[in-house]
Amino acid sequence: PNLTYDIQMLKKKVDSGAQYIVTQMFFDNSVYYRFVDACRKEGINVPIIPGIKPIGSKRDLATIPQTFHVDFPDELVSLLNGATKLAEIREIGEYWCIKQAKDLLAHDVPGVHFYTLGKADRVAKIVREVF
């Protein structure tokens, strides 16, 4: 129902033996950093691996928030709204994912999980760029 409850349930999982956490996808790294801080305040000290995904279509702007209850940063929405071709949208999605991954790694995250959703070729391109 809310983040507080989610963190309480997460704490129970860790207390029961979970050795790491992989987050739901997000598109704003500040959300991840706040989540990690909130977990640490509750005594959750296992690695928290960020989960990110490249946007693949304008339809993602509607379906991802409905399905996963995440928000898109205004900058990303603006970039995507300015694109007219699918190839442009995918380039923006890759650019954003690369930008996120580089920032996360610069902040010493324990690793990065890429949600491929069957589009491994795009993620492979991102991984080559980031690593």
PDB file of C-alpha atoms in Angstrom:
ATOM      1  CA  PRO A   1       0.000   0.000   0.000  1.00  0.00           C
ATOM      2  CA  ASN A   2       2.951   2.376   0.558  1.00  0.00           C
ATOM      3  CA  LEU A   3       6.720   2.610   0.821  1.00  0.00           C
ATOM      4  CA  THR A   4       6.805   2.283   4.610  1.00  0.00           C
ATOM      5  CA  TYR A   5       4.929  -1.009   4.462  1.00  0.00           C
ATOM      6  CA  ASP A   6       7.087  -2.224   1.571  1.00  0.00           C
ATOM      7  CA  ILE A   7      10.257  -1.553   3.550  1.00  0.00           C
ATOM      8  CA  GLN A   8       8.836  -3.354   6.595  1.00  0.00           C
ATOM      9  CA  MET A   9       8.114  -6.427   4.439  1.00  0.00           C
ATOM     10  CA  LEU A  10      11.557  -6.153   2.851  1.00  0.00           C
ATOM     11  CA  LYS A  11      13.128  -6.079   6.322  1.00  0.00           C
ATOM     12  CA  LYS A  12      11.294  -9.330   7.166  1.00  0.00           C
ATOM     13  CA  LYS A  13      12.708 -10.951   4.019  1.00  0.00           C
ATOM     14  CA  VAL A  14      16.230  -9.849   4.881  1.00  0.00           C
ATOM     15  CA  ASP A  15      15.804 -10.972   8.491  1.00  0.00           C
ATOM     16  CA  SER A  16      14.682 -14.363   7.093  1.00  0.00           C
ATOM     17  CA  GLY A  17      17.863 -14.741   5.061  1.00  0.00           C
ATOM     18  CA  ALA A  18      17.670 -12.677   1.862  1.00  0.00           C
ATOM     19  CA  GLN A  19      21.237 -11.750   0.996  1.00  0.00           C
ATOM     20  CA  TYR A  20      20.567  -8.999  -1.535  1.00  0.00           C
ATOM     21  CA  ILE A  21      17.775  -6.935  -3.054  1.00  0.00           C
ATOM     22  CA  VAL A  22      17.061  -6.086  -6.698  1.00  0.00           C
ATOM     23  CA  THR A  23      14.862  -3.027  -7.078  1.00  0.00           C
ATOM     24  CA  GLN A  24      11.891  -2.550  -9.290  1.00  0.00           C
ATOM     25  CA  MET A  25      12.731  -0.541 -12.410  1.00  0.00           C
ATOM     26  CA  PHE A  26      13.085   3.203 -12.007  1.00  0.00           C
ATOM     27  CA  PHE A  27      14.068   6.067 -14.283  1.00  0.00           C
ATOM     28  CA  ASP A  28      15.191   8.638 -11.730  1.00  0.00           C
ATOM     29  CA  ASN A  29      18.292   7.667  -9.786  1.00  0.00           C
ATOM     30  CA  SER A  30      17.373   9.953  -6.897  1.00  0.00           C
ATOM     31  CA  VAL A  31      14.464   7.586  -6.222  1.00  0.00           C
ATOM     32  CA  TYR A  32      16.939   4.717  -5.829  1.00  0.00           C
ATOM     33  CA  TYR A  33      19.230   6.739  -3.558  1.00  0.00           C
ATOM     34  CA  ARG A  34      16.308   7.739  -1.309  1.00  0.00           C
ATOM     35  CA  PHE A  35      15.116   4.122  -1.211  1.00  0.00           C
ATOM     36  CA  VAL A  36      18.564   2.896  -0.157  1.00  0.00           C
ATOM     37  CA  ASP A  37      18.729   5.567   2.557  1.00  0.00           C
ATOM     38  CA  ALA A  38      15.283   4.550   3.852  1.00  0.00           C
ATOM     39  CA  CYS A  39      16.305   0.881   3.904  1.00  0.00           C
ATOM     40  CA  ARG A  40      19.527   1.629   5.753  1.00  0.00           C
ATOM     41  CA  LYS A  41      17.588   3.618   8.375  1.00  0.00           C
ATOM     42  CA  GLU A  42      15.469   0.501   8.982  1.00  0.00           C
ATOM     43  CA  GLY A  43      18.550  -1.678   9.444  1.00  0.00           C
ATOM     44  CA  ILE A  44      18.524  -3.279   5.981  1.00  0.00           C
ATOM     45  CA  ASN A  45      22.210  -3.616   5.197  1.00  0.00           C
ATOM     46  CA  VAL A  46      22.346  -6.156   2.355  1.00  0.00           C
ATOM     47  CA  PRO A  47      23.405  -5.015  -1.124  1.00  0.00           C
ATOM     48  CA  ILE A  48      20.617  -3.207  -2.972  1.00  0.00           C
ATOM     49  CA  ILE A  49      21.042  -3.678  -6.712  1.00  0.00           C
ATOM     50  CA  PRO A  50      19.347  -1.052  -8.879  1.00  0.00           C
ATOM     51  CA  GLY A  51      17.098  -2.281 -11.700  1.00  0.00           C
ATOM     52  CA  ILE A  52      16.890  -0.168 -14.851  1.00  0.00           C
ATOM     53  CA  LYS A  53      15.370  -0.547 -18.323  1.00  0.00           C
ATOM     54  CA  PRO A  54      15.711   1.281 -21.623  1.00  0.00           C
ATOM     55  CA  ILE A  55      12.475   2.821 -22.877  1.00  0.00           C
ATOM     56  CA  GLY A  56      11.467   1.202 -26.154  1.00  0.00           C
ATOM     57  CA  SER A  57       8.350   3.082 -27.262  1.00  0.00           C
ATOM     58  CA  LYS A  58       6.114   6.007 -26.410  1.00  0.00           C
ATOM     59  CA  ARG A  59       3.573   3.440 -25.221  1.00  0.00           C
ATOM     60  CA  ASP A  60       5.978   2.748 -22.332  1.00  0.00           C
ATOM     61  CA  LEU A  61       5.125   6.216 -20.986  1.00  0.00           C
ATOM     62  CA  ALA A  62       1.612   4.977 -20.250  1.00  0.00           C
ATOM     63  CA  THR A  63       2.045   1.277 -19.554  1.00  0.00           C
ATOM     64  CA  ILE A  64       5.080   1.288 -17.260  1.00  0.00           C
ATOM     65  CA  PRO A  65       3.644   3.741 -14.680  1.00  0.00           C
ATOM     66  CA  GLN A  66       0.322   1.877 -14.641  1.00  0.00           C
ATOM     67  CA  THR A  67       1.927  -1.528 -14.259  1.00  0.00           C
ATOM     68  CA  PHE A  68       4.864  -0.729 -12.000  1.00  0.00           C
ATOM     69  CA  HIS A  69       3.755   2.479 -10.253  1.00  0.00           C
ATOM     70  CA  VAL A  70       6.870   4.433 -11.190  1.00  0.00           C
ATOM     71  CA  ASP A  71       7.242   7.984 -12.457  1.00  0.00           C
ATOM     72  CA  PHE A  72       9.301   9.282 -15.351  1.00  0.00           C
ATOM     73  CA  PRO A  73      11.509  12.343 -14.854  1.00  0.00           C
ATOM     74  CA  ASP A  74      10.279  15.439 -16.695  1.00  0.00           C
ATOM     75  CA  GLU A  75      13.486  15.592 -18.741  1.00  0.00           C
ATOM     76  CA  LEU A  76      12.975  12.056 -20.059  1.00  0.00           C
ATOM     77  CA  VAL A  77       9.308  12.711 -20.868  1.00  0.00           C
ATOM     78  CA  SER A  78      10.264  15.867 -22.744  1.00  0.00           C
ATOM     79  CA  LEU A  79      12.908  14.039 -24.772  1.00  0.00           C
ATOM     80  CA  LEU A  80      10.506  11.249 -25.649  1.00  0.00           C
ATOM     81  CA  ASN A  81       7.668  13.618 -26.544  1.00  0.00           C
ATOM     82  CA  GLY A  82      10.003  15.403 -28.951  1.00  0.00           C
ATOM     83  CA  ALA A  83      10.777  12.184 -30.823  1.00  0.00           C
ATOM     84  CA  THR A  84       8.719  11.282 -33.870  1.00  0.00           C
ATOM     85  CA  LYS A  85      10.269   8.016 -35.033  1.00  0.00           C
ATOM     86  CA  LEU A  86      10.627   4.711 -33.224  1.00  0.00           C
ATOM     87  CA  ALA A  87      14.386   4.736 -33.841  1.00  0.00           C
ATOM     88  CA  GLU A  88      14.641   8.125 -32.100  1.00  0.00           C
ATOM     89  CA  ILE A  89      12.643   6.865 -29.142  1.00  0.00           C
ATOM     90  CA  ARG A  90      14.894   3.841 -28.798  1.00  0.00           C
ATOM     91  CA  GLU A  91      18.010   6.034 -29.020  1.00  0.00           C
ATOM     92  CA  ILE A  92      16.634   8.219 -26.237  1.00  0.00           C
ATOM     93  CA  GLY A  93      15.825   5.121 -24.173  1.00  0.00           C
ATOM     94  CA  GLU A  94      19.363   3.820 -24.618  1.00  0.00           C
ATOM     95  CA  TYR A  95      20.886   7.236 -23.904  1.00  0.00           C
ATOM     96  CA  TRP A  96      18.869   7.549 -20.692  1.00  0.00           C
ATOM     97  CA  CYS A  97      19.712   4.028 -19.539  1.00  0.00           C
ATOM     98  CA  ILE A  98      23.429   4.610 -20.204  1.00  0.00           C
ATOM     99  CA  LYS A  99      23.245   7.897 -18.299  1.00  0.00           C
ATOM    100  CA  GLN A 100      21.542   6.166 -15.365  1.00  0.00           C
ATOM    101  CA  ALA A 101      23.997   3.257 -15.290  1.00  0.00           C
ATOM    102  CA  LYS A 102      27.063   5.510 -15.388  1.00  0.00           C
ATOM    103  CA  ASP A 103      25.707   7.633 -12.551  1.00  0.00           C
ATOM    104  CA  LEU A 104      24.825   4.580 -10.473  1.00  0.00           C
ATOM    105  CA  LEU A 105      28.270   3.066 -10.959  1.00  0.00           C
ATOM    106  CA  ALA A 106      29.883   6.402 -10.065  1.00  0.00           C
ATOM    107  CA  HIS A 107      27.967   6.118  -6.773  1.00  0.00           C
ATOM    108  CA  ASP A 108      29.458   2.666  -6.083  1.00  0.00           C
ATOM    109  CA  VAL A 109      26.308   0.581  -6.381  1.00  0.00           C
ATOM    110  CA  PRO A 110      26.894  -3.161  -5.860  1.00  0.00           C
ATOM    111  CA  GLY A 111      25.930  -3.896  -9.480  1.00  0.00           C
ATOM    112  CA  VAL A 112      23.252  -2.996 -12.015  1.00  0.00           C
ATOM    113  CA  HIS A 113      20.354  -5.201 -13.074  1.00  0.00           C
ATOM    114  CA  PHE A 114      19.053  -4.471 -16.572  1.00  0.00           C
ATOM    115  CA  TYR A 115      15.441  -5.381 -17.275  1.00  0.00           C
ATOM    116  CA  THR A 116      15.564  -6.661 -20.846  1.00  0.00           C
ATOM    117  CA  LEU A 117      11.937  -7.741 -21.292  1.00  0.00           C
ATOM    118  CA  GLY A 118      13.007  -9.771 -24.289  1.00  0.00           C
ATOM    119  CA  LYS A 119      15.134  -7.003 -25.817  1.00  0.00           C
ATOM    120  CA  ALA A 120      18.589  -8.277 -24.895  1.00  0.00           C
ATOM    121  CA  ASP A 121      20.248  -6.792 -27.987  1.00  0.00           C
ATOM    122  CA  ARG A 122      19.492  -3.246 -26.816  1.00  0.00           C
ATOM    123  CA  VAL A 123      20.760  -3.968 -23.324  1.00  0.00           C
ATOM    124  CA  ALA A 124      23.924  -5.559 -24.754  1.00  0.00           C
ATOM    125  CA  LYS A 125      24.588  -2.296 -26.594  1.00  0.00           C
ATOM    126  CA  ILE A 126      24.091  -0.336 -23.359  1.00  0.00           C
ATOM    127  CA  VAL A 127      26.366  -2.657 -21.391  1.00  0.00           C
ATOM    128  CA  ARG A 128      29.130  -2.258 -23.985  1.00  0.00           C
ATOM    129  CA  GLU A 129      28.830   1.512 -23.682  1.00  0.00           C
ATOM    130  CA  VAL A 130      28.819   1.547 -19.896  1.00  0.00           C
ATOM    131  CA  PHE A 131      31.435  -1.090 -19.167  1.00  0.00           C
TER     132      PHE A 131
END
